[in-house]
Amino acid sequence: MPYKGEVAGKGGHSDFVRNPDVAEFLAECDYMKEPGEAEAKAMASSFSSAPTENGSALPRFVVASDASKSDTPISDRLPSTQVGFVKVSQVLIGMEKYGELIDPNTRFVDPFKVAEMHRNASAITYTLPGSNVRFQGAKSVKDGFRRAVFKQLNANRSQGENKLILVNTLMTLCNGEIEIEKCPSCSEQFTFKFSADQLEATCGQCSEPVFITDWLRIHEDVSDFGNNTSAITRLMNVVEHLLLITLIDQVFNANLRALASMAFVMDGPLALFGQPAKLHAKIMAYLHRVNSRLASLSLDPLLVVGLQKTGEVMDHANLLNRFLPAGVLRVIDDEYRYKYIKGSNEQGGNFGSETYYGQDFLFKTERGRIFTFAVPYPFRDKTNSDKAFARQKADLSEYGNSISRACDLIRHFELNLYESAVVPVALAHRHASISIVPGGKVLDIITKTGLKTDSI
Ligand SMILES: [Zn+2]
């Protein structure tokens, strides 16, 4: 995803909104507006001093990821015949090595050292059929897409000893059992059961293969004639979150104590949208399970941070920024979100009920940069009523030291190069990675070395 200011936006935007027809239409719409002086001050007064652990709880290792996607014509002469691909870059940063990257005087990253890393960079790529492409002789673009999703997610993407197979991670998240209620090809009602030994089935009605990955329902956005952009975006979302859990699970199994000294930073909210959204609840339950184990050893919860560079919360943050003093934080509870960010008076039951597994916060650092970050909800599920959960998730005392640790992480890595960016994500964004050659190398490094600083 591009950073704000990275690509200069062009286009006659102001001409467009001055068009009287458009202006008349907008007058009838509710949307986010720049707050007036008094309103902005009221909002700002609801922020409080940002917490800190005074650097004592910084992780020893940070894994950051960033994803991008594309639909590309397979030839200039066939612009509507496309392949889609999703690329996720992961970078592992040892805190001690990080010190060498930064010029202490300017707090800029040394470009020569970054370039050095860039030469070793690699990313994991998943390729999918785009519009007008039928994969492996499938009878429709959609059936071919399902087949490709399965083949890609079931392939081992690591060249090291540790396998990196996202289907295995999906199984872990679903406790080894996945069921699909109807055939994804002919829609006949039938229960298909999948397990580690049974990743494929055949529909008794249409004889089409049914895959374990059909549970994600990503193919439902695919049509024979339209483009598959939306499905590929959903797949990107799924892959990024599954890769995060894959890394966490590998460390969890190899060296549980090491997890407490790591942080995982990803681009975007801690949420999954659209057809695969139900995966969010599995991730929430999994992270809770990991944290319960860590708590049983009196260790801090796993630090997972979602950083949003763009989107409506960030737009709001940028509008409010000049009214905020440095070093403040606010939880984006539902009341605040609906009132000030959604531009609506409507109070939904629980914002993100079907999609979010983490809570958003607004944070203005002591250096004056503004961030929107999320940390996972510290609960196993959302079985409480919507209203009760909406209250529970906004109660800062539920989060232990996760919020202050997230703030410290952002403070430590805030970067002069871009707004709302921290170094690890910026590095991942540039597909730069440290000591990473083939896909999945991050996983091998962190599990094989037992997380010794000098080996990274
Ligand atoms: Zn069928």
JSON list of C-alpha atoms in Angstrom, two decimals, residues 111-274:
[
{"chain": "A", "resi": 111, "resn": "PRO", "atom": "CA", "xyz": [20.14, 4.72, 2.89]},
{"chain": "A", "resi": 112, "resn": "PHE", "atom": "CA", "xyz": [23.33, 2.78, 2.12]},
{"chain": "A", "resi": 113, "resn": "LYS", "atom": "CA", "xyz": [22.64, 0.25, 4.81]},
{"chain": "A", "resi": 114, "resn": "VAL", "atom": "CA", "xyz": [19.04, -0.08, 3.67]},
{"chain": "A", "resi": 115, "resn": "ALA", "atom": "CA", "xyz": [20.23, -0.64, 0.11]},
{"chain": "A", "resi": 116, "resn": "GLU", "atom": "CA", "xyz": [22.50, -3.37, 1.40]},
{"chain": "A", "resi": 117, "resn": "MET", "atom": "CA", "xyz": [19.50, -5.12, 2.91]},
{"chain": "A", "resi": 118, "resn": "HIS", "atom": "CA", "xyz": [17.49, -4.54, -0.19]},
{"chain": "A", "resi": 119, "resn": "ARG", "atom": "CA", "xyz": [19.86, -6.74, -2.18]},
{"chain": "A", "resi": 120, "resn": "ASN", "atom": "CA", "xyz": [18.91, -9.65, 0.04]},
{"chain": "A", "resi": 121, "resn": "ALA", "atom": "CA", "xyz": [15.23, -8.88, -0.10]},
{"chain": "A", "resi": 122, "resn": "SER", "atom": "CA", "xyz": [12.57, -11.27, -1.14]},
{"chain": "A", "resi": 123, "resn": "ALA", "atom": "CA", "xyz": [8.88, -11.62, -0.72]},
{"chain": "A", "resi": 124, "resn": "ILE", "atom": "CA", "xyz": [6.37, -14.42, -0.85]},
{"chain": "A", "resi": 125, "resn": "THR", "atom": "CA", "xyz": [4.18, -14.26, -3.92]},
{"chain": "A", "resi": 126, "resn": "TYR", "atom": "CA", "xyz": [0.86, -15.99, -4.57]},
{"chain": "A", "resi": 127, "resn": "THR", "atom": "CA", "xyz": [-0.37, -16.02, -8.15]},
{"chain": "A", "resi": 128, "resn": "LEU", "atom": "CA", "xyz": [-4.03, -16.29, -9.10]},
{"chain": "A", "resi": 129, "resn": "PRO", "atom": "CA", "xyz": [-6.07, -16.27, -12.28]},
{"chain": "A", "resi": 130, "resn": "GLY", "atom": "CA", "xyz": [-7.44, -12.80, -13.00]},
{"chain": "A", "resi": 131, "resn": "SER", "atom": "CA", "xyz": [-10.20, -12.03, -15.46]},
{"chain": "A", "resi": 132, "resn": "ASN", "atom": "CA", "xyz": [-10.65, -14.30, -18.49]},
{"chain": "A", "resi": 133, "resn": "VAL", "atom": "CA", "xyz": [-8.21, -16.91, -17.25]},
{"chain": "A", "resi": 134, "resn": "ARG", "atom": "CA", "xyz": [-9.30, -20.46, -16.54]},
{"chain": "A", "resi": 135, "resn": "PHE", "atom": "CA", "xyz": [-6.79, -22.36, -14.43]},
{"chain": "A", "resi": 136, "resn": "GLN", "atom": "CA", "xyz": [-5.92, -26.02, -15.16]},
{"chain": "A", "resi": 137, "resn": "GLY", "atom": "CA", "xyz": [-8.83, -26.59, -17.53]},
{"chain": "A", "resi": 138, "resn": "ALA", "atom": "CA", "xyz": [-11.50, -25.73, -14.95]},
{"chain": "A", "resi": 139, "resn": "LYS", "atom": "CA", "xyz": [-14.98, -25.32, -16.38]},
{"chain": "A", "resi": 140, "resn": "SER", "atom": "CA", "xyz": [-15.29, -21.72, -15.20]},
{"chain": "A", "resi": 141, "resn": "VAL", "atom": "CA", "xyz": [-13.04, -18.87, -14.09]},
{"chain": "A", "resi": 142, "resn": "LYS", "atom": "CA", "xyz": [-14.49, -19.26, -10.59]},
{"chain": "A", "resi": 143, "resn": "ASP", "atom": "CA", "xyz": [-13.78, -23.00, -10.33]},
{"chain": "A", "resi": 144, "resn": "GLY", "atom": "CA", "xyz": [-10.28, -22.35, -11.65]},
{"chain": "A", "resi": 145, "resn": "PHE", "atom": "CA", "xyz": [-9.82, -19.62, -9.07]},
{"chain": "A", "resi": 146, "resn": "ARG", "atom": "CA", "xyz": [-10.81, -22.00, -6.25]},
{"chain": "A", "resi": 147, "resn": "ARG", "atom": "CA", "xyz": [-8.37, -24.57, -7.54]},
{"chain": "A", "resi": 148, "resn": "ALA", "atom": "CA", "xyz": [-5.59, -21.98, -7.74]},
{"chain": "A", "resi": 149, "resn": "VAL", "atom": "CA", "xyz": [-6.28, -20.68, -4.22]},
{"chain": "A", "resi": 150, "resn": "PHE", "atom": "CA", "xyz": [-6.01, -24.22, -2.90]},
{"chain": "A", "resi": 151, "resn": "LYS", "atom": "CA", "xyz": [-2.87, -24.99, -4.86]},
{"chain": "A", "resi": 152, "resn": "GLN", "atom": "CA", "xyz": [-1.18, -21.77, -3.81]},
{"chain": "A", "resi": 153, "resn": "LEU", "atom": "CA", "xyz": [-2.12, -21.91, -0.13]},
{"chain": "A", "resi": 154, "resn": "ASN", "atom": "CA", "xyz": [-1.27, -25.60, 0.09]},
{"chain": "A", "resi": 155, "resn": "ALA", "atom": "CA", "xyz": [2.20, -25.17, -1.43]},
{"chain": "A", "resi": 156, "resn": "ASN", "atom": "CA", "xyz": [5.24, -25.05, 0.80]},
{"chain": "A", "resi": 157, "resn": "ARG", "atom": "CA", "xyz": [6.63, -21.55, 0.35]},
{"chain": "A", "resi": 158, "resn": "SER", "atom": "CA", "xyz": [9.74, -22.05, 2.40]},
{"chain": "A", "resi": 159, "resn": "GLN", "atom": "CA", "xyz": [13.00, -23.46, 1.11]},
{"chain": "A", "resi": 160, "resn": "GLY", "atom": "CA", "xyz": [14.25, -24.06, 4.61]},
{"chain": "A", "resi": 161, "resn": "GLU", "atom": "CA", "xyz": [13.59, -26.83, 7.09]},
{"chain": "A", "resi": 162, "resn": "ASN", "atom": "CA", "xyz": [10.42, -25.33, 8.48]},
{"chain": "A", "resi": 163, "resn": "LYS", "atom": "CA", "xyz": [7.51, -25.68, 6.14]},
{"chain": "A", "resi": 164, "resn": "LEU", "atom": "CA", "xyz": [5.43, -22.67, 5.35]},
{"chain": "A", "resi": 165, "resn": "ILE", "atom": "CA", "xyz": [2.05, -23.95, 4.21]},
{"chain": "A", "resi": 166, "resn": "LEU", "atom": "CA", "xyz": [-0.86, -21.64, 4.84]},
{"chain": "A", "resi": 167, "resn": "VAL", "atom": "CA", "xyz": [-3.40, -24.48, 4.70]},
{"chain": "A", "resi": 168, "resn": "ASN", "atom": "CA", "xyz": [-1.72, -25.93, 7.79]},
{"chain": "A", "resi": 169, "resn": "THR", "atom": "CA", "xyz": [-2.10, -22.59, 9.54]},
{"chain": "A", "resi": 170, "resn": "LEU", "atom": "CA", "xyz": [-5.76, -22.49, 8.55]},
{"chain": "A", "resi": 171, "resn": "MET", "atom": "CA", "xyz": [-6.17, -25.94, 10.12]},
{"chain": "A", "resi": 172, "resn": "THR", "atom": "CA", "xyz": [-4.44, -24.81, 13.31]},
{"chain": "A", "resi": 173, "resn": "LEU", "atom": "CA", "xyz": [-6.77, -21.83, 13.54]},
{"chain": "A", "resi": 174, "resn": "CYS", "atom": "CA", "xyz": [-9.81, -24.05, 13.00]},
{"chain": "A", "resi": 175, "resn": "ASN", "atom": "CA", "xyz": [-8.62, -26.69, 15.51]},
{"chain": "A", "resi": 176, "resn": "GLY", "atom": "CA", "xyz": [-8.13, -29.29, 12.78]},
{"chain": "A", "resi": 177, "resn": "GLU", "atom": "CA", "xyz": [-11.69, -29.41, 11.48]},
{"chain": "A", "resi": 178, "resn": "ILE", "atom": "CA", "xyz": [-13.28, -27.49, 8.67]},
{"chain": "A", "resi": 179, "resn": "GLU", "atom": "CA", "xyz": [-16.74, -27.98, 7.23]},
{"chain": "A", "resi": 180, "resn": "ILE", "atom": "CA", "xyz": [-18.40, -26.51, 4.17]},
{"chain": "A", "resi": 181, "resn": "GLU", "atom": "CA", "xyz": [-22.19, -26.66, 3.96]},
{"chain": "A", "resi": 182, "resn": "LYS", "atom": "CA", "xyz": [-22.72, -26.55, 0.20]},
{"chain": "A", "resi": 183, "resn": "CYS", "atom": "CA", "xyz": [-20.89, -27.23, -3.01]},
{"chain": "A", "resi": 184, "resn": "PRO", "atom": "CA", "xyz": [-18.99, -24.09, -4.07]},
{"chain": "A", "resi": 185, "resn": "SER", "atom": "CA", "xyz": [-19.48, -25.03, -7.73]},
{"chain": "A", "resi": 186, "resn": "CYS", "atom": "CA", "xyz": [-23.14, -26.12, -8.09]},
{"chain": "A", "resi": 187, "resn": "SER", "atom": "CA", "xyz": [-24.46, -24.87, -4.70]},
{"chain": "A", "resi": 188, "resn": "GLU", "atom": "CA", "xyz": [-25.97, -28.27, -3.83]},
{"chain": "A", "resi": 189, "resn": "GLN", "atom": "CA", "xyz": [-26.52, -28.57, -0.06]},
{"chain": "A", "resi": 190, "resn": "PHE", "atom": "CA", "xyz": [-24.05, -31.09, 1.24]},
{"chain": "A", "resi": 191, "resn": "THR", "atom": "CA", "xyz": [-21.64, -31.16, 4.17]},
{"chain": "A", "resi": 192, "resn": "PHE", "atom": "CA", "xyz": [-18.02, -31.52, 3.13]},
{"chain": "A", "resi": 193, "resn": "LYS", "atom": "CA", "xyz": [-15.70, -32.33, 6.03]},
{"chain": "A", "resi": 194, "resn": "PHE", "atom": "CA", "xyz": [-12.01, -31.60, 5.86]},
{"chain": "A", "resi": 195, "resn": "SER", "atom": "CA", "xyz": [-9.09, -32.55, 8.07]},
{"chain": "A", "resi": 196, "resn": "ALA", "atom": "CA", "xyz": [-5.30, -32.78, 7.84]},
{"chain": "A", "resi": 197, "resn": "ASP", "atom": "CA", "xyz": [-5.69, -36.05, 5.87]},
{"chain": "A", "resi": 198, "resn": "GLN", "atom": "CA", "xyz": [-8.52, -34.84, 3.70]},
{"chain": "A", "resi": 199, "resn": "LEU", "atom": "CA", "xyz": [-7.92, -31.52, 2.00]},
{"chain": "A", "resi": 200, "resn": "GLU", "atom": "CA", "xyz": [-10.10, -32.22, -1.05]},
{"chain": "A", "resi": 201, "resn": "ALA", "atom": "CA", "xyz": [-13.49, -33.80, -1.69]},
{"chain": "A", "resi": 202, "resn": "THR", "atom": "CA", "xyz": [-15.72, -34.37, -4.70]},
{"chain": "A", "resi": 203, "resn": "CYS", "atom": "CA", "xyz": [-19.26, -33.09, -5.05]},
{"chain": "A", "resi": 204, "resn": "GLY", "atom": "CA", "xyz": [-21.73, -35.97, -5.47]},
{"chain": "A", "resi": 205, "resn": "GLN", "atom": "CA", "xyz": [-23.95, -33.75, -7.60]},
{"chain": "A", "resi": 206, "resn": "CYS", "atom": "CA", "xyz": [-21.62, -32.04, -10.10]},
{"chain": "A", "resi": 207, "resn": "SER", "atom": "CA", "xyz": [-18.44, -34.11, -9.57]},
{"chain": "A", "resi": 208, "resn": "GLU", "atom": "CA", "xyz": [-16.38, -30.94, -9.19]},
{"chain": "A", "resi": 209, "resn": "PRO", "atom": "CA", "xyz": [-13.56, -30.99, -6.66]},
{"chain": "A", "resi": 210, "resn": "VAL", "atom": "CA", "xyz": [-14.20, -29.11, -3.43]},
{"chain": "A", "resi": 211, "resn": "PHE", "atom": "CA", "xyz": [-11.20, -27.77, -1.52]},
{"chain": "A", "resi": 212, "resn": "ILE", "atom": "CA", "xyz": [-10.55, -27.03, 2.12]},
{"chain": "A", "resi": 213, "resn": "THR", "atom": "CA", "xyz": [-9.69, -23.45, 1.15]},
{"chain": "A", "resi": 214, "resn": "ASP", "atom": "CA", "xyz": [-13.20, -22.98, -0.28]},
{"chain": "A", "resi": 215, "resn": "TRP", "atom": "CA", "xyz": [-14.16, -22.40, 3.36]},
{"chain": "A", "resi": 216, "resn": "LEU", "atom": "CA", "xyz": [-12.62, -18.94, 2.96]},
{"chain": "A", "resi": 217, "resn": "ARG", "atom": "CA", "xyz": [-15.23, -18.17, 0.25]},
{"chain": "A", "resi": 218, "resn": "ILE", "atom": "CA", "xyz": [-12.81, -15.90, -1.60]},
{"chain": "A", "resi": 219, "resn": "HIS", "atom": "CA", "xyz": [-13.99, -17.31, -4.95]},
{"chain": "A", "resi": 220, "resn": "GLU", "atom": "CA", "xyz": [-17.50, -15.96, -4.38]},
{"chain": "A", "resi": 221, "resn": "ASP", "atom": "CA", "xyz": [-16.36, -12.59, -5.69]},
{"chain": "A", "resi": 222, "resn": "VAL", "atom": "CA", "xyz": [-15.12, -14.09, -8.94]},
{"chain": "A", "resi": 223, "resn": "SER", "atom": "CA", "xyz": [-17.14, -14.01, -12.14]},
{"chain": "A", "resi": 224, "resn": "ASP", "atom": "CA", "xyz": [-16.46, -15.26, -15.64]},
{"chain": "A", "resi": 225, "resn": "PHE", "atom": "CA", "xyz": [-16.74, -11.80, -17.15]},
{"chain": "A", "resi": 226, "resn": "GLY", "atom": "CA", "xyz": [-15.85, -9.21, -14.52]},
{"chain": "A", "resi": 227, "resn": "ASN", "atom": "CA", "xyz": [-12.45, -8.53, -13.08]},
{"chain": "A", "resi": 228, "resn": "ASN", "atom": "CA", "xyz": [-11.26, -10.32, -9.98]},
{"chain": "A", "resi": 229, "resn": "THR", "atom": "CA", "xyz": [-9.79, -7.32, -8.21]},
{"chain": "A", "resi": 230, "resn": "SER", "atom": "CA", "xyz": [-12.00, -7.62, -5.17]},
{"chain": "A", "resi": 231, "resn": "ALA", "atom": "CA", "xyz": [-11.29, -11.37, -4.74]},
{"chain": "A", "resi": 232, "resn": "ILE", "atom": "CA", "xyz": [-7.57, -10.73, -5.00]},
{"chain": "A", "resi": 233, "resn": "THR", "atom": "CA", "xyz": [-7.81, -8.00, -2.35]},
{"chain": "A", "resi": 234, "resn": "ARG", "atom": "CA", "xyz": [-9.59, -10.47, -0.05]},
{"chain": "A", "resi": 235, "resn": "LEU", "atom": "CA", "xyz": [-6.93, -13.07, -0.71]},
{"chain": "A", "resi": 236, "resn": "MET", "atom": "CA", "xyz": [-4.21, -10.53, 0.10]},
{"chain": "A", "resi": 237, "resn": "ASN", "atom": "CA", "xyz": [-5.93, -9.79, 3.39]},
{"chain": "A", "resi": 238, "resn": "VAL", "atom": "CA", "xyz": [-6.19, -13.50, 4.23]},
{"chain": "A", "resi": 239, "resn": "VAL", "atom": "CA", "xyz": [-2.61, -14.31, 3.22]},
{"chain": "A", "resi": 240, "resn": "GLU", "atom": "CA", "xyz": [-1.16, -11.47, 5.27]},
{"chain": "A", "resi": 241, "resn": "HIS", "atom": "CA", "xyz": [-2.99, -12.56, 8.41]},
{"chain": "A", "resi": 242, "resn": "LEU", "atom": "CA", "xyz": [-2.29, -16.26, 7.87]},
{"chain": "A", "resi": 243, "resn": "LEU", "atom": "CA", "xyz": [1.42, -15.53, 7.42]},
{"chain": "A", "resi": 244, "resn": "LEU", "atom": "CA", "xyz": [1.42, -13.58, 10.67]},
{"chain": "A", "resi": 245, "resn": "ILE", "atom": "CA", "xyz": [-0.15, -16.52, 12.51]},
{"chain": "A", "resi": 246, "resn": "THR", "atom": "CA", "xyz": [2.22, -18.97, 10.79]},
{"chain": "A", "resi": 247, "resn": "LEU", "atom": "CA", "xyz": [5.23, -17.14, 12.21]},
{"chain": "A", "resi": 248, "resn": "ILE", "atom": "CA", "xyz": [3.67, -16.80, 15.65]},
{"chain": "A", "resi": 249, "resn": "ASP", "atom": "CA", "xyz": [2.73, -20.47, 15.69]},
{"chain": "A", "resi": 250, "resn": "GLN", "atom": "CA", "xyz": [6.23, -21.60, 14.68]},
{"chain": "A", "resi": 251, "resn": "VAL", "atom": "CA", "xyz": [7.79, -19.63, 17.52]},
{"chain": "A", "resi": 252, "resn": "PHE", "atom": "CA", "xyz": [5.01, -20.73, 19.86]},
{"chain": "A", "resi": 253, "resn": "ASN", "atom": "CA", "xyz": [5.89, -24.37, 19.19]},
{"chain": "A", "resi": 254, "resn": "ALA", "atom": "CA", "xyz": [9.66, -23.90, 19.07]},
{"chain": "A", "resi": 255, "resn": "ASN", "atom": "CA", "xyz": [10.33, -21.49, 21.89]},
{"chain": "A", "resi": 256, "resn": "LEU", "atom": "CA", "xyz": [7.32, -20.14, 23.73]},
{"chain": "A", "resi": 257, "resn": "ARG", "atom": "CA", "xyz": [9.37, -17.83, 25.93]},
{"chain": "A", "resi": 258, "resn": "ALA", "atom": "CA", "xyz": [10.87, -16.16, 22.87]},
{"chain": "A", "resi": 259, "resn": "LEU", "atom": "CA", "xyz": [7.40, -15.00, 21.83]},
{"chain": "A", "resi": 260, "resn": "ALA", "atom": "CA", "xyz": [7.26, -12.68, 24.80]},
{"chain": "A", "resi": 261, "resn": "SER", "atom": "CA", "xyz": [10.34, -10.86, 23.50]},
{"chain": "A", "resi": 262, "resn": "MET", "atom": "CA", "xyz": [8.97, -10.36, 20.00]},
{"chain": "A", "resi": 263, "resn": "ALA", "atom": "CA", "xyz": [6.62, -7.92, 18.37]},
{"chain": "A", "resi": 264, "resn": "PHE", "atom": "CA", "xyz": [4.67, -8.41, 15.17]},
{"chain": "A", "resi": 265, "resn": "VAL", "atom": "CA", "xyz": [3.72, -5.33, 13.22]},
{"chain": "A", "resi": 266, "resn": "MET", "atom": "CA", "xyz": [1.43, -5.40, 10.26]},
{"chain": "A", "resi": 267, "resn": "ASP", "atom": "CA", "xyz": [-0.02, -2.93, 7.86]},
{"chain": "A", "resi": 268, "resn": "GLY", "atom": "CA", "xyz": [-3.71, -2.18, 8.33]},
{"chain": "A", "resi": 269, "resn": "PRO", "atom": "CA", "xyz": [-6.34, -2.83, 10.98]},
{"chain": "A", "resi": 270, "resn": "LEU", "atom": "CA", "xyz": [-6.53, -6.14, 12.83]},
{"chain": "A", "resi": 271, "resn": "ALA", "atom": "CA", "xyz": [-9.54, -7.22, 10.84]},
{"chain": "A", "resi": 272, "resn": "LEU", "atom": "CA", "xyz": [-10.64, -9.31, 7.87]},
{"chain": "A", "resi": 273, "resn": "PHE", "atom": "CA", "xyz": [-13.34, -8.08, 5.56]},
{"chain": "A", "resi": 274, "resn": "GLY", "atom": "CA", "xyz": [-15.78, -9.52, 3.06]}
]
